[in-house]
Coordinates of C-alpha atoms in Angstrom, one line a residue:
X1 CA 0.0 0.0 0.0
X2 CA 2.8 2.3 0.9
X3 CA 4.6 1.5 -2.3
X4 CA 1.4 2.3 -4.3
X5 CA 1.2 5.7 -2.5
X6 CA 4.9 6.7 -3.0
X7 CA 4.3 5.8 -7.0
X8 CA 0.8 7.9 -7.3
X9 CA 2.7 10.8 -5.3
X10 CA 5.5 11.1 -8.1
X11 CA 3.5 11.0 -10.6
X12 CA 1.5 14.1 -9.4
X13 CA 4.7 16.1 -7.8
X14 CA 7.9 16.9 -9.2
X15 CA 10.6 18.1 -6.4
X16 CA 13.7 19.9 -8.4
X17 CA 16.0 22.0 -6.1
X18 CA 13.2 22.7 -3.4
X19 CA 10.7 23.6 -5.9
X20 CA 7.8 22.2 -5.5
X21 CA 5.7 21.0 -9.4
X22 CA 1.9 19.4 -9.8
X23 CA 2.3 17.2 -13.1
X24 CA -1.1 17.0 -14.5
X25 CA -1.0 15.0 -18.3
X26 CA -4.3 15.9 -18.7
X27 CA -3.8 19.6 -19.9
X28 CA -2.4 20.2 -22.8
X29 CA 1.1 21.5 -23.3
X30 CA 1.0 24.7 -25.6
X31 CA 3.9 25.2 -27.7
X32 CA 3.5 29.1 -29.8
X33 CA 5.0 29.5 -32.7
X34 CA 5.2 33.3 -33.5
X35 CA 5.0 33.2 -37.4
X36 CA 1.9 32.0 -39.4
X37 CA 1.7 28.4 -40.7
X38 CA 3.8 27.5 -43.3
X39 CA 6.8 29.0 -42.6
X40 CA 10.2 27.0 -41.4
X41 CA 9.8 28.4 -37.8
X42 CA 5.9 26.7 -38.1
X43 CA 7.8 23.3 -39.3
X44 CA 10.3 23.0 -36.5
X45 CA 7.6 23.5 -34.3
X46 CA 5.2 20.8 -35.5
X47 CA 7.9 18.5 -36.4
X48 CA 7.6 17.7 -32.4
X49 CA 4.2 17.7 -31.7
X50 CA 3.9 14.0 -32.2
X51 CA 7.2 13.0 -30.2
X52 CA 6.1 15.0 -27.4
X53 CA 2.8 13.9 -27.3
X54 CA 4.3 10.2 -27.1
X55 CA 6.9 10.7 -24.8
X56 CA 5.2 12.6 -22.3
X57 CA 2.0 11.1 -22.4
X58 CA -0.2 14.2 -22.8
X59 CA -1.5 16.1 -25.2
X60 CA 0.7 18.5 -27.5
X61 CA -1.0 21.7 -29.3
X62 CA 0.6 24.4 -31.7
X63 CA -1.1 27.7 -32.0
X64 CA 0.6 30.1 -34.8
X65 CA 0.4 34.0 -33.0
X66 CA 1.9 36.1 -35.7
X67 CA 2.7 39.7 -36.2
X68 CA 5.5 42.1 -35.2
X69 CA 8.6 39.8 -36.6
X70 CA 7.5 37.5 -34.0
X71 CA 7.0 39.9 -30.9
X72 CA 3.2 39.3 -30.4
X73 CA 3.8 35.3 -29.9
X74 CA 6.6 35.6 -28.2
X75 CA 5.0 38.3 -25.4
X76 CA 1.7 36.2 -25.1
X77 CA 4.7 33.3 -23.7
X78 CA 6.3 35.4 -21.5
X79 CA 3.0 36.5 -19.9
X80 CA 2.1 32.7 -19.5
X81 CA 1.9 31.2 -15.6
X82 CA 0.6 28.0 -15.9
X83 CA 4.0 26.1 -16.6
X84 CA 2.4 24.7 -19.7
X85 CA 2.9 27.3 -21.8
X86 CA 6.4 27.0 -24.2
X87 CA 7.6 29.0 -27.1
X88 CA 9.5 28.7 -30.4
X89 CA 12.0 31.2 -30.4
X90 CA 14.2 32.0 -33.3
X91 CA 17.2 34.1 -34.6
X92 CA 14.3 36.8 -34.8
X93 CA 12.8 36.8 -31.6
X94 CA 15.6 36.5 -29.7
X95 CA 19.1 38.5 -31.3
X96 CA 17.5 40.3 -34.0
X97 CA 14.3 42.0 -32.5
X98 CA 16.3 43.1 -29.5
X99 CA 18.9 44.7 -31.5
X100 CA 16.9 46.3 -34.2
X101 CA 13.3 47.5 -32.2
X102 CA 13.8 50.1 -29.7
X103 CA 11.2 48.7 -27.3
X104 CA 9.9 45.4 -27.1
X105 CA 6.7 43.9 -25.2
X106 CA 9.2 41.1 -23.9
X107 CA 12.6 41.1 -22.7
X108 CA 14.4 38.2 -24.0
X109 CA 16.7 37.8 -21.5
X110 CA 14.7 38.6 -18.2
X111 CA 11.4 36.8 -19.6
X112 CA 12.3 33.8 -20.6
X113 CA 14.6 30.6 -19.5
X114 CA 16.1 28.7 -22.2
X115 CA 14.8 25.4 -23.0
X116 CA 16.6 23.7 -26.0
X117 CA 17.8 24.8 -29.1
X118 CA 15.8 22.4 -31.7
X119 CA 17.3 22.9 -35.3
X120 CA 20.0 24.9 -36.7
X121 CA 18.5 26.4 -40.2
X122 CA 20.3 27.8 -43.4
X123 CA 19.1 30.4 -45.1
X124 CA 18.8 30.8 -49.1
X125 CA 18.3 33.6 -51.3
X126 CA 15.6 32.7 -54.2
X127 CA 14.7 34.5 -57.1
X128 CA 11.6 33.9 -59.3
X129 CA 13.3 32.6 -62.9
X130 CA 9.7 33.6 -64.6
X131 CA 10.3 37.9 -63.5
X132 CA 14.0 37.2 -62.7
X133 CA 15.7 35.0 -65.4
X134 CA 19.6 35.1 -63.5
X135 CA 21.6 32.3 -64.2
X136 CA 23.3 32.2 -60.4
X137 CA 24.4 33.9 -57.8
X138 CA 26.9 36.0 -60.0
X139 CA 24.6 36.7 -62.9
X140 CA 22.0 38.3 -60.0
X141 CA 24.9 40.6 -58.9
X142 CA 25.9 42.0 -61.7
X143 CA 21.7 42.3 -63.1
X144 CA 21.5 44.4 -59.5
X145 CA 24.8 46.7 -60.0
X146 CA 23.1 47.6 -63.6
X147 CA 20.0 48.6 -61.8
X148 CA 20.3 50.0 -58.3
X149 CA 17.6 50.6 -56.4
X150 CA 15.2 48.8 -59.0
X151 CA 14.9 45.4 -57.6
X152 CA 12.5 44.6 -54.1
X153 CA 13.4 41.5 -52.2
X154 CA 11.1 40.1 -49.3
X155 CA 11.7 38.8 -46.2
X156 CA 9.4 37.5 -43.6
X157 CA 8.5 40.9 -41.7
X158 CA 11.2 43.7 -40.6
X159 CA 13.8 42.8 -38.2
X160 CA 13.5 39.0 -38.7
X161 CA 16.6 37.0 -40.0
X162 CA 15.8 37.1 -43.3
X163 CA 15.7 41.2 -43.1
X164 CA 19.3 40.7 -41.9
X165 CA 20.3 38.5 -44.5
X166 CA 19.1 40.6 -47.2
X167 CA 21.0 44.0 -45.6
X168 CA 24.0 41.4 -45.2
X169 CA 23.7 40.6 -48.6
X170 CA 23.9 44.2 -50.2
X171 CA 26.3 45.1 -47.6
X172 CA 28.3 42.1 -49.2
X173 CA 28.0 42.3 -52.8
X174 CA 27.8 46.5 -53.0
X175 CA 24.1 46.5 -54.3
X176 CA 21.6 48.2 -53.9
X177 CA 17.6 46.5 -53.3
X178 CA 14.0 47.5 -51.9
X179 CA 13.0 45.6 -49.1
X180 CA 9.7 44.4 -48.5
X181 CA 8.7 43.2 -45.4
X182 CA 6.1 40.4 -45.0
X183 CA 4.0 39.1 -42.2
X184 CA 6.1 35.5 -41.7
X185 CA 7.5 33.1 -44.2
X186 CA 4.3 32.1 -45.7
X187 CA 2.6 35.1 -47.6
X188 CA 6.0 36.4 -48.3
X189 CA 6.4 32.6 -50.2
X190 CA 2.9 33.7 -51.9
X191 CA 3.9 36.9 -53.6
X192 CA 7.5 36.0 -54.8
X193 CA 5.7 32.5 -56.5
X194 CA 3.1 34.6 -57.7
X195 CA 5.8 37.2 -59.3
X196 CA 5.0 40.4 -57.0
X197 CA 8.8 40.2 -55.5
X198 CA 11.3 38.9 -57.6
X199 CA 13.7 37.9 -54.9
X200 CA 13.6 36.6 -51.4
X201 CA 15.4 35.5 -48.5
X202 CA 14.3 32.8 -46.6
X203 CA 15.3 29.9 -44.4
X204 CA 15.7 26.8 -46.5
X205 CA 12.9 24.4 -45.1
X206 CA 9.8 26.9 -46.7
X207 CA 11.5 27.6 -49.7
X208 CA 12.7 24.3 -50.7
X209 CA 9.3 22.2 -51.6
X210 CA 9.4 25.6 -54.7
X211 CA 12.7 25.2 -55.5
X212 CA 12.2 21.4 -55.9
X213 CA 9.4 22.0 -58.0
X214 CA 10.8 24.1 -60.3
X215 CA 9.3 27.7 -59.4
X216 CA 12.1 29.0 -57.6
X217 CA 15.5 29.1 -58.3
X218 CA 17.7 28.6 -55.5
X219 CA 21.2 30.8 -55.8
X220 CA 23.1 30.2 -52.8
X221 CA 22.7 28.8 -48.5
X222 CA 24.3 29.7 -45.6
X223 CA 25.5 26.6 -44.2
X224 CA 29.2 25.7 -43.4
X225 CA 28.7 22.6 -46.6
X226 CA 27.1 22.1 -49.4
X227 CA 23.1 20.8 -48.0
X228 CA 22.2 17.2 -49.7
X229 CA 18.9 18.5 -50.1
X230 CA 20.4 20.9 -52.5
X231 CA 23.5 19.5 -53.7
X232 CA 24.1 22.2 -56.7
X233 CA 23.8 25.1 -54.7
X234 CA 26.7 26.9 -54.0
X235 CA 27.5 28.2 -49.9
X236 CA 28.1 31.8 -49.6
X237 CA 31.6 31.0 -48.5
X238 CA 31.9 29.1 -51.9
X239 CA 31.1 32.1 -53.3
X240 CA 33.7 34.7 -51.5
X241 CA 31.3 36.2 -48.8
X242 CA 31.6 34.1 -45.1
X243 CA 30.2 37.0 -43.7
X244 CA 26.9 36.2 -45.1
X245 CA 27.2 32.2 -44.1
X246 CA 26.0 31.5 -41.1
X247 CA 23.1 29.7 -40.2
X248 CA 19.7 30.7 -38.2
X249 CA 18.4 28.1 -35.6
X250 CA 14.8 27.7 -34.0
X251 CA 14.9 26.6 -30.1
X252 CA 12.2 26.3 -27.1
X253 CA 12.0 28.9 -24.6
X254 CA 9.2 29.0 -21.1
X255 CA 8.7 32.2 -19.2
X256 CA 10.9 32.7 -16.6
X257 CA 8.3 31.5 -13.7
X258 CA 8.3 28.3 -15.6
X259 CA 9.0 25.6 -12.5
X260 CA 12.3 24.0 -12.9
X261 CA 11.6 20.6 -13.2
X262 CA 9.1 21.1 -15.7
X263 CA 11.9 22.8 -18.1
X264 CA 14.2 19.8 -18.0
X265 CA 11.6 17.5 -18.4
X266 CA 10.5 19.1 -21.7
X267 CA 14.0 19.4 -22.9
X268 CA 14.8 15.7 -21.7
X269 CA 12.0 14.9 -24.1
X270 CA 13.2 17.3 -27.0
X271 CA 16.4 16.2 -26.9
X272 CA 14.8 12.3 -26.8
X273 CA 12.6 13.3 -29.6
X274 CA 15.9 14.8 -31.8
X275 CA 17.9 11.7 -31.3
X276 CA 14.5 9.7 -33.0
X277 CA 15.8 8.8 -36.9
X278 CA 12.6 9.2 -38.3
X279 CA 12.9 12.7 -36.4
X280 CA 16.0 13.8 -38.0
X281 CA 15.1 12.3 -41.7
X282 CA 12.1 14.1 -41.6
X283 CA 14.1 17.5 -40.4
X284 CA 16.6 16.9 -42.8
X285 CA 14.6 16.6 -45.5
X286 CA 13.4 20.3 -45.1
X287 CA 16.5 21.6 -44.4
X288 CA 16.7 21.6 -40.9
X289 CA 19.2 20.2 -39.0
X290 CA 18.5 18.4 -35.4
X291 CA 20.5 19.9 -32.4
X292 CA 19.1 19.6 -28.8
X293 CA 21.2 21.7 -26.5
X294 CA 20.5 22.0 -22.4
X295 CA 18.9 25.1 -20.7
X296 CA 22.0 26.3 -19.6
X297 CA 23.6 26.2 -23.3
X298 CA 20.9 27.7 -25.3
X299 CA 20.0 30.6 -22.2
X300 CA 24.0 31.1 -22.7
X301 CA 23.4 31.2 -26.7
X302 CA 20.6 33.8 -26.6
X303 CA 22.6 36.1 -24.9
X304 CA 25.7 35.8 -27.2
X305 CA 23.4 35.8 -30.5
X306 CA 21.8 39.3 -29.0
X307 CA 25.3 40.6 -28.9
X308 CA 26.0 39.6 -32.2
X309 CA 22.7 40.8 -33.9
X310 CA 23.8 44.3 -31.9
X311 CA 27.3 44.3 -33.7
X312 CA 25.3 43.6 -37.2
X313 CA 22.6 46.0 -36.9
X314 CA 25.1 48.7 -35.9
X315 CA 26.9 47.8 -39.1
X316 CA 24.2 47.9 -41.4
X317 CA 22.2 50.5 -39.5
X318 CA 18.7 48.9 -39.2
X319 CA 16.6 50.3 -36.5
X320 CA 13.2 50.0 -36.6
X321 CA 10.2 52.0 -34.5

């Protein structure tokens, strides 16, 4: 009987350094993905959903709370108390929003714990071949140079990554674009496939089902290799420019009032789910790449990316309102 007892009681209550957690696997656990559907961030996200579910025997929802380059999801988590309650964070959300917005609903640092860092993404520049015919990556250099100012490029909304990458980009090459600023990955998709924007930067998971099908043209990643998924598409370090070659990377934050032991048992199950080959194939094959740091090692990433996204946003002088 007493053994019975002991076995119901830890099931219900978690103790983690004095802290004190009710486990209830009845309630969902909410995971908010800042961007709409569609977009890579939305496909890291989901790509857990059924692992989770499994491995911690309760249910697993997604809700997409876009707008702001992220900043509406991600202030809805940080205002979460019910220890259920987890975000995707990106690049975006937290190094480039805090170096480029001069006041946002969320601090990144004092709101949130880190969690796990889930995938590390390369980004891609696409063009559309049917209003942009370039060959490659040099051919869209030199059509730029001959007409500055001419061409727009979208991203998926102002300060986000792919804004970055774009300014990196002309910074890079010495050319001049119009940048046009989209709310997430997935309408921005829409209007370069239907021929508004002729070229776009983008993380490689959304793009690539277009470029595989033959209505975008893929011109160059930033990745540290050559991806499988596209073998004939040259790095940016191939091409002369590192400085535009490294990677984004989508991870799992919880507000800071998060209990403790219900952080590392969500990562323990992240990092679980990661280490699942079906998992990683299935990553893979959009072009993300499985990671599954600890809390301590993704807090301490957050904090160093913010620094970073500082140094670049001095550089390229982006601030937005």
């Amino acid at each position: 009987m007493q053994r019975r007892k002991l076995i119901a009681a830890l099931a219900v209550t978690s103790v983690v350094s004095g802290m004190t957690f009710a486990q209830d696997n009845s309630r969902p656990l909410r995971i908010v993905v800042p961007f709409p559907p569609g977009g890579a961030t939305d496909i890291a996200g989901r790509s857990l959903q059924e692992p989770l579910q499994r491995l911690l025997g309760q249910p697993v929802v997604i809700e997409n709370k876009a707008g702001a380059g992220g900043s509406i999801g991600r202030a809805e988590v940080a205002r979460a108390t019910d220890g259920l309650t987890f975000g995707v964070a990106t690049l975006s959300t937290h190094g480039v929003n805090p170096a480029v917005l001069g006041k946002l609903p969320y601090d990144p640092i004092k709101d949130f714990v880190g969690v796990t860092e889930i995938v590390k993404a390369p980004g891609i520049i696409v063009v559309n071949p049917k209003v942009l015919p370039v060959k490659d990556f040099a051919d869209l250099v030199k059509h730029l140079k001959a007409h500055p100012g001419k061409v727009e490029y979208a991203t998926p909304g102002n300060g986000t990554i792919g804004h970055m990458w774009g300014e990196l980009f002309k910074s890079a090459t010495g050319t001049s674009m119009v940048h046009i600023p989209y709310r997430g990955a997935g309408p921005a998709t829409n209007d370069v496939l239907g021929g508004q924007v002729p070229v776009y930067f983008d993380q490689v998971a959304s793009s690539l089902p277009h470029v595989k099908a033959g209505k975008l043209k893929a011109l160059a990643v930033s990745w540290h290799e050559r991806l499988a998924v596209l073998p004939d598409v040259p790095t940016y370090a191939e091409l002369g420019y590192k400085q535009a070659n490294d990677a984004s990377w989508f991870g799992l934050v919880a507000p800071k009032s998060t209990p403790a032991a219900q952080v590392q048992r969500v990562q323990q199950a992240v990092a679980q789910a990661l280490k699942e080959p079906a998992v990683r194939d299935r990553l893979a094959a959009q072009g993300l790449y499985a990671s599954g740091t600890t809390p301590a090692e993704f807090s301490a990433q957050i904090a160093r990316e913010i620094d970073k996204m500082k140094q670049v946003a001095a550089y390229a002088k982006i601030k937005l309102d």
